[in-house]
Tab-separated table of C-alpha atoms in Angstrom:
chain	number	residue	atom	x	y	z
A	1	GLY	CA	39.221	111.553	-0.543
A	2	ASN	CA	39.610	108.042	0.802
A	3	SER	CA	43.037	106.510	1.259
A	4	VAL	CA	44.616	103.367	2.695
A	5	THR	CA	48.170	103.165	4.010
A	6	GLN	CA	49.921	99.867	4.505
A	7	MET	CA	53.263	99.254	6.159
A	8	GLU	CA	56.267	98.986	3.876
A	9	GLY	CA	57.374	95.580	2.758
A	10	PRO	CA	58.419	92.975	1.938
A	11	VAL	CA	58.109	90.942	5.101
A	12	THR	CA	59.968	87.677	5.628
A	13	LEU	CA	59.115	85.386	8.542
A	14	SER	CA	59.964	81.910	9.677
A	15	GLU	CA	57.205	79.309	9.822
A	16	GLU	CA	55.123	79.494	13.040
A	17	ALA	CA	56.087	83.126	13.666
A	18	PHE	CA	53.502	85.741	14.659
A	19	LEU	CA	52.359	88.058	11.892
A	20	THR	CA	51.147	91.642	12.068
A	21	ILE	CA	50.557	93.742	8.960
A	22	ASN	CA	49.561	97.325	9.697
A	23	CYS	CA	46.824	99.167	7.838
A	24	THR	CA	45.442	102.626	8.528
A	25	TYR	CA	42.841	104.513	6.577
A	26	THR	CA	41.364	107.924	5.919
A	27	ALA	CA	37.718	108.126	5.014
A	28	THR	CA	34.605	110.136	5.620
A	29	GLY	CA	31.718	108.440	7.308
A	30	TYR	CA	31.785	104.764	8.215
A	31	PRO	CA	33.527	102.684	5.581
A	32	SER	CA	33.660	98.919	5.316
A	33	LEU	CA	37.147	97.438	5.594
A	34	PHE	CA	38.660	94.454	3.831
A	35	TRP	CA	41.793	92.360	3.573
A	36	TYR	CA	42.445	90.686	0.245
A	37	VAL	CA	45.145	88.098	-0.493
A	38	GLN	CA	46.808	87.410	-3.828
A	39	TYR	CA	48.703	84.159	-4.295
A	40	PRO	CA	51.346	84.011	-7.043
A	41	GLY	CA	49.837	84.116	-10.519
A	42	GLU	CA	46.278	84.497	-9.274
A	43	GLY	CA	43.644	87.172	-8.801
A	44	LEU	CA	42.711	88.702	-5.468
A	45	GLN	CA	40.617	86.757	-2.974
A	46	LEU	CA	38.710	88.246	-0.097
A	47	LEU	CA	40.382	87.125	3.122
A	48	LEU	CA	38.184	88.872	5.682
A	49	LYS	CA	36.038	91.946	6.195
A	50	ALA	CA	34.464	94.175	8.851
A	51	THR	CA	31.580	96.511	8.241
A	52	LYS	CA	31.348	98.539	11.457
A	53	ALA	CA	33.454	99.743	14.344
A	54	ASP	CA	34.751	97.054	16.750
A	55	ASP	CA	33.812	94.250	14.332
A	56	LYS	CA	36.409	91.518	14.081
A	57	GLY	CA	36.819	89.752	10.767
A	58	SER	CA	38.447	86.327	10.772
A	59	ASN	CA	39.293	83.587	8.290
A	60	LYS	CA	41.957	80.860	7.929
A	61	GLY	CA	43.533	81.872	11.255
A	62	PHE	CA	43.834	85.532	10.252
A	63	GLU	CA	42.072	88.256	12.225
A	64	ALA	CA	41.590	92.005	11.970
A	65	THR	CA	39.573	94.369	14.142
A	66	TYR	CA	37.941	97.566	12.877
A	67	ARG	CA	39.296	100.309	15.172
A	68	LYS	CA	37.512	103.563	14.479
A	69	GLU	CA	39.354	105.504	17.180
A	70	THR	CA	42.731	104.752	15.586
A	71	THR	CA	41.387	104.378	11.997
A	72	SER	CA	43.173	101.049	11.725
A	73	PHE	CA	42.521	97.506	10.536
A	74	HIS	CA	45.694	95.570	11.288
A	75	LEU	CA	45.968	91.969	10.091
A	76	GLU	CA	47.273	89.338	12.518
A	77	LYS	CA	47.957	85.632	12.536
A	78	GLY	CA	49.359	83.700	15.448
A	79	SER	CA	51.388	81.138	13.518
A	80	VAL	CA	52.146	81.605	9.826
A	81	GLN	CA	52.724	78.764	7.378
A	82	VAL	CA	54.712	78.590	4.171
A	83	SER	CA	51.384	78.482	2.306
A	84	ASP	CA	50.580	81.985	3.621
A	85	SER	CA	53.259	83.449	1.353
A	86	ALA	CA	51.363	85.943	-0.800
A	87	VAL	CA	50.629	89.622	-1.326
A	88	TYR	CA	48.166	91.157	1.132
A	89	PHE	CA	46.034	94.206	0.338
A	90	CYS	CA	44.046	96.321	2.755
A	91	ALA	CA	41.046	98.095	1.240
A	92	LEU	CA	38.087	100.221	2.197
A	93	SER	CA	34.715	100.885	0.673
A	94	ASP	CA	32.533	103.832	1.403
A	95	ARG	CA	28.795	103.343	1.621
A	96	GLY	CA	26.009	104.391	-0.676
A	97	ALA	CA	25.197	103.760	-4.285
A	98	ASN	CA	28.041	103.080	-6.704
A	99	SER	CA	30.643	102.878	-3.970
A	100	LYS	CA	34.181	101.921	-4.916
A	101	LEU	CA	37.067	100.130	-3.275
A	102	THR	CA	40.237	102.001	-2.387
A	103	PHE	CA	43.289	99.753	-2.042
A	104	GLY	CA	46.558	100.067	-0.211
A	105	LYS	CA	49.717	99.309	-2.175
A	106	GLY	CA	49.963	95.760	-0.874
A	107	ILE	CA	52.693	93.991	1.021
A	108	THR	CA	54.523	90.818	0.078
A	109	LEU	CA	54.836	88.171	2.774
A	110	SER	CA	57.357	85.361	2.423
A	111	VAL	CA	57.386	82.558	4.977
A	112	ARG	CA	60.514	80.376	5.269
A	113	PRO	CA	60.253	76.713	6.290
B	1	ASP	CA	34.457	80.740	-6.384
B	2	ALA	CA	32.591	83.496	-8.147
B	3	GLY	CA	32.120	82.769	-11.832
B	4	ILE	CA	34.397	85.321	-13.462
B	5	THR	CA	36.545	84.654	-16.486
B	6	GLN	CA	38.890	86.942	-18.355
B	7	SER	CA	40.167	86.587	-21.880
B	8	PRO	CA	42.770	86.482	-23.108
B	9	ARG	CA	44.915	85.543	-20.116
B	10	HIS	CA	48.101	86.703	-21.789
B	11	LYS	CA	48.663	89.045	-24.686
B	12	VAL	CA	51.658	90.616	-26.352
B	13	THR	CA	50.984	93.445	-28.754
B	14	GLU	CA	52.759	96.326	-30.415
B	15	THR	CA	52.504	100.024	-29.713
B	16	GLY	CA	49.670	101.669	-31.601
B	17	THR	CA	47.499	98.587	-32.033
B	18	PRO	CA	43.992	98.307	-30.566
B	19	VAL	CA	43.426	95.755	-27.822
B	20	THR	CA	40.199	94.514	-26.251
B	21	LEU	CA	40.038	92.567	-23.024
B	22	ARG	CA	36.907	90.708	-22.042
B	23	CYS	CA	35.424	90.002	-18.639
B	24	HIS	CA	32.564	87.528	-18.374
B	25	GLN	CA	30.528	86.740	-15.243
B	26	THR	CA	27.897	84.131	-14.491
B	27	GLU	CA	26.791	85.647	-11.144
B	28	ASN	CA	24.357	88.249	-12.485
B	29	HIS	CA	26.050	90.944	-10.384
B	30	ARG	CA	25.131	94.510	-11.194
B	31	TYR	CA	28.561	96.106	-10.754
B	32	MET	CA	31.682	95.332	-12.768
B	33	TYR	CA	35.129	96.919	-12.535
B	34	TRP	CA	38.405	97.041	-14.409
B	35	TYR	CA	41.654	97.543	-12.491
B	36	ARG	CA	45.291	97.567	-13.403
B	37	GLN	CA	47.993	96.281	-11.092
B	38	ASP	CA	51.493	97.687	-11.221
B	39	PRO	CA	54.422	97.304	-8.801
B	40	GLY	CA	54.365	100.012	-6.139
B	41	HIS	CA	50.840	101.136	-7.015
B	42	GLY	CA	48.580	98.378	-5.791
B	43	LEU	CA	45.328	98.191	-7.762
B	44	ARG	CA	44.016	101.251	-9.515
B	45	LEU	CA	40.502	101.566	-10.878
B	46	ILE	CA	40.264	102.227	-14.621
B	47	HIS	CA	36.507	102.166	-15.271
B	48	TYR	CA	33.479	100.634	-13.698
B	49	SER	CA	29.897	99.811	-14.624
B	50	TYR	CA	26.793	100.033	-12.481
B	51	GLY	CA	24.458	98.473	-15.024
B	52	VAL	CA	23.999	97.676	-18.690
B	53	LYS	CA	25.188	100.665	-20.710
B	54	ASP	CA	25.987	102.554	-17.477
B	55	THR	CA	29.703	103.180	-16.999
B	56	ASP	CA	31.934	105.728	-15.322
B	57	LYS	CA	35.601	106.618	-15.087
B	58	GLY	CA	38.003	105.566	-12.387
B	59	GLU	CA	41.266	107.181	-11.345
B	60	VAL	CA	43.360	106.067	-14.357
B	61	SER	CA	40.898	106.104	-17.265
B	62	ASP	CA	42.955	108.010	-19.864
B	63	GLY	CA	43.650	105.837	-22.913
B	64	TYR	CA	40.947	103.296	-22.035
B	65	SER	CA	37.292	102.872	-22.964
B	66	VAL	CA	34.717	100.337	-21.835
B	67	SER	CA	31.402	98.929	-22.941
B	68	ARG	CA	28.738	96.850	-21.304
B	69	SER	CA	25.933	95.733	-23.606
B	70	LYS	CA	24.931	92.727	-21.482
B	71	THR	CA	24.910	92.118	-17.740
B	72	GLU	CA	27.470	89.353	-18.046
B	73	ASP	CA	30.117	91.039	-20.225
B	74	PHE	CA	32.335	94.058	-19.605
B	75	LEU	CA	34.878	94.953	-22.278
B	76	LEU	CA	37.986	97.069	-21.814
B	77	THR	CA	39.502	98.599	-24.948
B	78	LEU	CA	42.858	100.220	-25.441
B	79	GLU	CA	42.273	102.183	-28.644
B	80	SER	CA	45.996	102.595	-29.368
B	81	ALA	CA	48.177	100.669	-26.950
B	82	THR	CA	51.239	102.317	-25.421
B	83	SER	CA	54.126	100.800	-23.473
B	84	SER	CA	52.837	102.497	-20.304
B	85	GLN	CA	49.773	100.264	-20.542
B	86	THR	CA	51.871	97.151	-19.998
B	87	SER	CA	50.310	95.769	-16.840
B	88	VAL	CA	48.189	93.062	-15.308
B	89	TYR	CA	44.480	93.805	-15.692
B	90	PHE	CA	41.869	92.495	-13.308
B	91	CYS	CA	38.134	92.451	-13.621
B	92	ALA	CA	35.941	92.395	-10.527
B	93	ILE	CA	32.235	92.099	-9.801
B	94	SER	CA	30.009	93.111	-6.916
B	95	ASP	CA	26.362	93.266	-6.004
B	96	GLN	CA	26.902	95.761	-3.128
B	97	VAL	CA	24.311	94.027	-0.989
B	98	GLY	CA	24.004	95.632	2.431
B	99	GLY	CA	26.120	98.591	1.460
B	100	ALA	CA	29.432	96.721	1.706
B	101	ASN	CA	31.228	96.716	-1.622
B	102	GLU	CA	32.668	93.199	-1.433
B	103	GLN	CA	34.247	92.518	-4.784
B	104	PHE	CA	35.183	89.220	-6.426
B	105	PHE	CA	38.103	89.167	-8.820
B	106	GLY	CA	38.897	87.375	-12.030
B	107	PRO	CA	42.236	85.629	-12.693
B	108	GLY	CA	43.764	88.562	-14.544
B	109	THR	CA	45.152	89.314	-18.006
B	110	ARG	CA	48.850	90.006	-18.432
B	111	LEU	CA	49.296	92.530	-21.246
B	112	THR	CA	52.666	93.427	-22.697
B	113	VAL	CA	52.933	96.321	-25.142
B	114	LEU	CA	56.196	96.328	-27.092
C-alpha cells in the first residue's frame, strides 16, 4: 500500500535560517504529492503540490520538487519567519476514481525570533 | 477559502453516549472525508463519501458510521463514544479534477470523551 515517511521532529530554527523537511514515499504508479500546513488551532491548508515527476511546487517562499528516482518530495525555504511556525504534513494521492490521500505523521516547526 | 464548516467546534461528552458531528460545504464538491488527528499518528481516514448515499470505510472506521443524504452535508456518528475516540476530527472535500486529489479542510471539531 501507499505510505509517506517524514523526518522526525520537532524542528526549531532561528529566524532567517534555511529550512529542509524531508519526505519520502512509497506508492504504485504515479501519485500526486502535496505539502499541507496546519497553524495552531486551525485545519490543514494546502501549501503546494506537484502532479508529475520533476514538477516543482512553490508557494509563500516554500518549494518542493517531485523526485521520482529517489521517491522524495522534500520541502525547502530559504529564510524562515516566525510566522512559519506550524505543523507540516507531506501527503500523496494515487490516481483514478475515488482516490484517497495518505499522510505522513507531520512535523512541528518552531521559529525563534 | 473553501466553504467548509464543522459543528460543533468543541464537544465534551461521556462514555457510552451517542455523538454526531456535522460537516457542511458550499462548494458542491463530490467527495467528502472524515479524518481524526492524534499525536504521533498524523491524519487517519475514518470514512469517505463519493456521492450522495455513497460511502466507504477508511483505515480507522470501527466505532464510527456516516451518512450523506445531501451533497452539502456529511455526518459522522459515534454510536457509543469511548475514551479512545477523544481526538480532533477534520472534514475535507475534494472534486478530484484532473486526477489529483487536492483536498480542502474544515476547521476541525475537538471531541473529548470522559
